[in-house]
Amino acid sequence: GAVVSQHPSWVICKSGTSVKIECRSLDFQATTMFWYRQFPKQSLMLMATSNEGSKATYEQGVEKDKFLINHASLTLSTLTVTSAHPEDSSFYICSARVTLNRATQYFGPGTRLLVL
Amino acid sequence: GQQLNQSPQSMFIQEGEDVSMNCTSSSIFNTWLWYKQDPGEGPVLLIALYKAGELTSNGRLTAQFGITRKDSFLNISASIPSDVGIYFCAGQGGNTGKLIFGQGTTLQVKP
């Protein structure tokens, strides 16, 4: 149980284009999902908290117009990197919380983004 | 803000040896989690701890929620090559649901 998937697993795009990453909870409903960014040899950095049916909450320093998050259903959250630039190249990982009473998060396999 | 210090940063051990790593927080946490991340993959949950003093095992892995609620350790017994990876501790101190992550411990096992 508590399986989270991400799609695509990797993407290469040209500078200036937008890229959408999907995060799905496969066997449970997730009212809250999280989006992280990870640079090589570093820990996970929380970008935003995605709540179903409401606006995402962004961490300080994360541009909400740059990283659009939509959590339209209890099993799907999407992250769109708009007008991507090479500095947006990174490993993006989503996670989902199973219950409101527990902080435990289950992570997706990640999406590697390379912007040329 | 809350900070987590995870140590050691890296370990290189012989197969069969036991391993111990720990995390300390500058403030009280109400949840401690331990994850393992393989290269190019997302973190996988190993053990979740919800009560101070709680000691939980998962196969060869054992983790404890410190009694002060400011620390946690993870032990791996009789290490094997597939234990190689990066181990992260994570904790939650409030009701936001957000996790704070340690810097990670890179484990290498020599066959």
Short mmCIF file of C-alpha atoms in Angstrom, two decimals:
data_model
loop_
_atom_site.label_atom_id
_atom_site.label_comp_id
_atom_site.label_asym_id
_atom_site.label_seq_id
_atom_site.Cartn_x
_atom_site.Cartn_y
_atom_site.Cartn_z
CA GLY A 1 0.00 0.00 0.00
CA ALA A 2 0.82 3.74 -0.09
CA VAL A 3 2.27 3.75 -3.58
CA VAL A 4 3.00 7.05 -5.28
CA SER A 5 3.83 7.35 -8.96
CA GLN A 6 5.30 10.18 -10.99
CA HIS A 7 5.24 10.85 -14.68
CA PRO A 8 7.41 11.37 -16.59
CA SER A 9 10.45 9.83 -14.95
CA TRP A 10 12.70 12.10 -16.96
CA VAL A 11 12.24 14.92 -19.42
CA ILE A 12 14.50 17.01 -21.61
CA CYS A 13 13.15 20.28 -22.90
CA LYS A 14 14.27 23.46 -24.58
CA SER A 15 14.67 26.67 -22.65
CA GLY A 16 11.45 28.68 -22.61
CA THR A 17 9.08 25.74 -22.79
CA SER A 18 6.80 24.54 -20.00
CA VAL A 19 6.93 21.09 -18.47
CA LYS A 20 4.20 19.33 -16.50
CA ILE A 21 4.95 16.63 -13.95
CA GLU A 22 2.20 14.42 -12.57
CA CYS A 23 2.09 12.87 -9.13
CA ARG A 24 -0.48 10.19 -8.38
CA SER A 25 -1.38 8.23 -5.27
CA LEU A 26 -2.23 4.80 -6.64
CA ASP A 27 -3.91 2.98 -3.78
CA PHE A 28 -5.03 5.72 -1.42
CA GLN A 29 -6.51 9.18 -1.42
CA ALA A 30 -4.18 11.99 -0.52
CA THR A 31 -5.63 15.26 0.63
CA THR A 32 -2.13 16.63 0.92
CA MET A 33 0.79 16.18 -1.44
CA PHE A 34 4.19 17.80 -1.33
CA TRP A 35 6.68 18.82 -4.00
CA TYR A 36 10.40 18.71 -3.37
CA ARG A 37 13.46 19.59 -5.34
CA GLN A 38 16.77 17.85 -4.88
CA PHE A 39 20.18 18.90 -6.16
CA PRO A 40 23.02 16.38 -6.56
CA LYS A 41 24.43 15.15 -3.27
CA GLN A 42 22.02 17.29 -1.28
CA SER A 43 18.98 16.71 0.83
CA LEU A 44 15.38 17.30 -0.19
CA MET A 45 14.15 20.86 -0.32
CA LEU A 46 10.42 21.41 0.12
CA MET A 47 8.98 23.61 -2.58
CA ALA A 48 5.29 23.62 -1.79
CA THR A 49 2.41 21.88 -0.07
CA SER A 50 -0.45 20.93 -2.34
CA ASN A 51 -3.93 20.60 -0.86
CA GLU A 52 -6.80 19.11 -2.79
CA GLY A 53 -9.28 21.73 -3.86
CA SER A 54 -7.32 24.72 -2.64
CA LYS A 55 -4.30 26.78 -3.54
CA ALA A 56 -0.87 25.40 -2.88
CA THR A 57 1.27 26.83 -0.11
CA TYR A 58 4.73 27.74 -1.33
CA GLU A 59 7.90 27.83 0.71
CA GLN A 60 9.82 31.05 1.03
CA GLY A 61 11.85 31.78 -2.07
CA VAL A 62 9.84 29.52 -4.40
CA GLU A 63 8.16 31.45 -7.21
CA LYS A 64 4.53 30.39 -7.42
CA ASP A 65 4.16 31.78 -10.93
CA LYS A 66 7.16 29.76 -12.01
CA PHE A 67 6.12 26.50 -10.40
CA LEU A 68 2.39 26.08 -10.87
CA ILE A 69 0.76 23.43 -8.71
CA ASN A 70 -2.71 22.00 -9.22
CA HIS A 71 -4.30 19.42 -6.95
CA ALA A 72 -7.57 18.79 -8.73
CA SER A 73 -8.40 15.41 -7.22
CA LEU A 74 -7.58 13.30 -4.20
CA THR A 75 -5.17 11.19 -6.23
CA LEU A 76 -3.48 13.67 -8.54
CA SER A 77 -1.28 16.71 -8.14
CA THR A 78 0.62 18.35 -10.97
CA LEU A 79 3.65 20.61 -11.01
CA THR A 80 4.18 22.76 -14.08
CA VAL A 81 7.54 24.41 -14.56
CA THR A 82 6.72 27.40 -16.71
CA SER A 83 9.19 28.95 -19.14
CA ALA A 84 11.87 26.58 -17.98
CA HIS A 85 15.49 27.67 -17.94
CA PRO A 86 18.69 25.65 -17.45
CA GLU A 87 18.81 26.60 -13.77
CA ASP A 88 15.49 24.77 -13.33
CA SER A 89 17.22 21.51 -14.20
CA SER A 90 16.91 19.30 -11.16
CA PHE A 91 15.37 16.18 -9.63
CA TYR A 92 11.76 16.85 -8.64
CA ILE A 93 10.09 14.49 -6.18
CA CYS A 94 6.53 14.46 -4.94
CA SER A 95 5.16 12.83 -1.82
CA ALA A 96 1.75 12.17 -0.37
CA ARG A 97 0.46 11.95 3.15
CA VAL A 98 -1.90 9.05 3.80
CA THR A 99 -3.80 10.35 6.80
CA LEU A 100 -4.28 13.69 8.44
CA ASN A 101 -3.30 12.24 11.80
CA ARG A 102 0.15 11.10 10.72
CA ALA A 103 3.04 13.09 9.27
CA THR A 104 4.36 10.09 7.36
CA GLN A 105 4.90 10.86 3.69
CA TYR A 106 5.35 8.37 0.88
CA PHE A 107 7.47 9.47 -2.03
CA GLY A 108 7.22 9.05 -5.75
CA PRO A 109 10.20 7.85 -7.80
CA GLY A 110 11.12 11.37 -8.90
CA THR A 111 11.35 13.20 -12.21
CA ARG A 112 14.67 14.24 -13.68
CA LEU A 113 14.33 17.52 -15.60
CA LEU A 114 17.03 18.75 -17.95
CA VAL A 115 16.51 22.11 -19.61
CA LEU A 116 18.76 22.81 -22.57
CA GLY B 1 13.74 27.68 12.32
CA GLN B 2 13.98 24.01 13.11
CA GLN B 3 17.14 22.26 12.05
CA LEU B 4 18.23 18.67 11.89
CA ASN B 5 21.81 17.53 12.23
CA GLN B 6 22.47 14.08 10.84
CA SER B 7 25.68 12.18 11.39
CA PRO B 8 27.86 10.74 10.19
CA GLN B 9 27.85 12.32 6.74
CA SER B 10 29.24 9.16 5.18
CA MET B 11 30.31 5.67 6.18
CA PHE B 12 32.39 3.04 4.45
CA ILE B 13 32.09 -0.32 6.14
CA GLN B 14 32.78 -3.99 5.60
CA GLU B 15 29.93 -6.34 4.78
CA GLY B 16 28.59 -7.92 7.94
CA GLU B 17 29.35 -4.96 10.18
CA ASP B 18 26.70 -3.09 12.12
CA VAL B 19 25.95 0.54 11.33
CA SER B 20 24.59 3.36 13.44
CA MET B 21 23.54 6.84 12.43
CA ASN B 22 21.65 9.54 14.27
CA CYS B 23 19.85 12.82 14.01
CA THR B 24 19.44 15.61 16.50
CA SER B 25 17.04 18.49 16.39
CA SER B 26 17.21 21.99 17.79
CA SER B 27 13.60 21.64 18.94
CA ILE B 28 11.06 19.00 19.87
CA PHE B 29 9.65 16.72 17.18
CA ASN B 30 6.48 14.63 17.41
CA THR B 31 7.35 12.34 14.51
CA TRP B 32 10.63 10.85 13.36
CA LEU B 33 10.97 9.08 10.02
CA TRP B 34 13.85 7.25 8.40
CA TYR B 35 14.14 6.93 4.61
CA LYS B 36 16.59 5.29 2.21
CA GLN B 37 17.26 6.76 -1.20
CA ASP B 38 18.97 4.94 -4.05
CA PRO B 39 20.56 6.94 -6.90
CA GLY B 40 17.96 8.38 -9.24
CA GLU B 41 15.07 7.20 -7.09
CA GLY B 42 12.71 8.71 -4.58
CA PRO B 43 13.16 8.08 -0.85
CA VAL B 44 11.64 4.88 0.50
CA LEU B 45 10.22 4.82 4.00
CA LEU B 46 12.07 2.46 6.33
CA ILE B 47 10.70 3.18 9.79
CA ALA B 48 8.21 5.64 11.26
CA LEU B 49 8.28 6.65 14.95
CA TYR B 50 5.44 8.49 16.64
CA LYS B 51 6.09 8.32 20.40
CA ALA B 52 8.99 9.41 22.56
CA GLY B 53 11.00 6.38 23.60
CA GLU B 54 9.50 4.21 20.86
CA LEU B 55 11.84 1.52 19.56
CA THR B 56 10.83 -0.06 16.26
CA SER B 57 12.43 -2.72 14.09
CA ASN B 58 12.06 -3.53 10.42
CA GLY B 59 14.11 -6.62 9.65
CA ARG B 60 17.76 -5.77 10.27
CA LEU B 61 16.89 -2.13 10.89
CA THR B 62 16.09 -0.67 14.29
CA ALA B 63 15.24 2.92 15.05
CA GLN B 64 14.38 4.78 18.23
CA PHE B 65 12.57 8.00 19.01
CA GLY B 66 14.67 9.73 21.65
CA ILE B 67 13.11 10.30 25.03
CA THR B 68 13.85 14.01 24.83
CA ARG B 69 12.02 14.11 21.46
CA LYS B 70 15.03 15.90 20.00
CA ASP B 71 16.89 12.94 18.58
CA SER B 72 16.59 9.60 16.84
CA PHE B 73 18.95 6.88 15.74
CA LEU B 74 18.91 4.17 13.11
CA ASN B 75 20.88 0.96 13.43
CA ILE B 76 21.52 -1.54 10.66
CA SER B 77 22.78 -4.92 11.73
CA ALA B 78 24.87 -7.31 9.65
CA SER B 79 25.12 -4.98 6.67
CA ILE B 80 24.91 -6.37 3.14
CA PRO B 81 25.85 -4.78 -0.20
CA SER B 82 22.27 -3.79 -1.00
CA ASP B 83 22.25 -1.55 2.07
CA VAL B 84 24.31 0.90 0.02
CA GLY B 85 22.53 4.22 -0.42
CA ILE B 86 21.73 7.49 1.26
CA TYR B 87 19.78 7.40 4.51
CA PHE B 88 17.74 10.41 5.54
CA CYS B 89 16.10 11.18 8.82
CA ALA B 90 13.07 13.45 8.78
CA GLY B 91 10.98 14.93 11.50
CA GLN B 92 7.87 16.94 12.07
CA GLY B 93 7.61 19.40 14.93
CA GLY B 94 4.28 21.12 14.42
CA ASN B 95 0.93 20.54 12.81
CA THR B 96 1.76 21.71 9.32
CA GLY B 97 2.47 18.22 8.06
CA LYS B 98 5.76 19.46 6.66
CA LEU B 99 8.87 17.40 7.22
CA ILE B 100 12.34 18.66 7.94
CA PHE B 101 15.10 16.49 6.50
CA GLY B 102 18.58 15.76 7.72
CA GLN B 103 21.54 16.15 5.40
CA GLY B 104 21.74 12.42 4.76
CA THR B 105 24.22 9.65 5.54
CA THR B 106 25.87 7.98 2.58
CA LEU B 107 26.55 4.33 3.28
CA GLN B 108 28.97 2.24 1.29
CA VAL B 109 29.44 -1.46 1.99
CA LYS B 110 32.50 -3.33 0.89
CA PRO B 111 31.78 -6.99 0.03
#
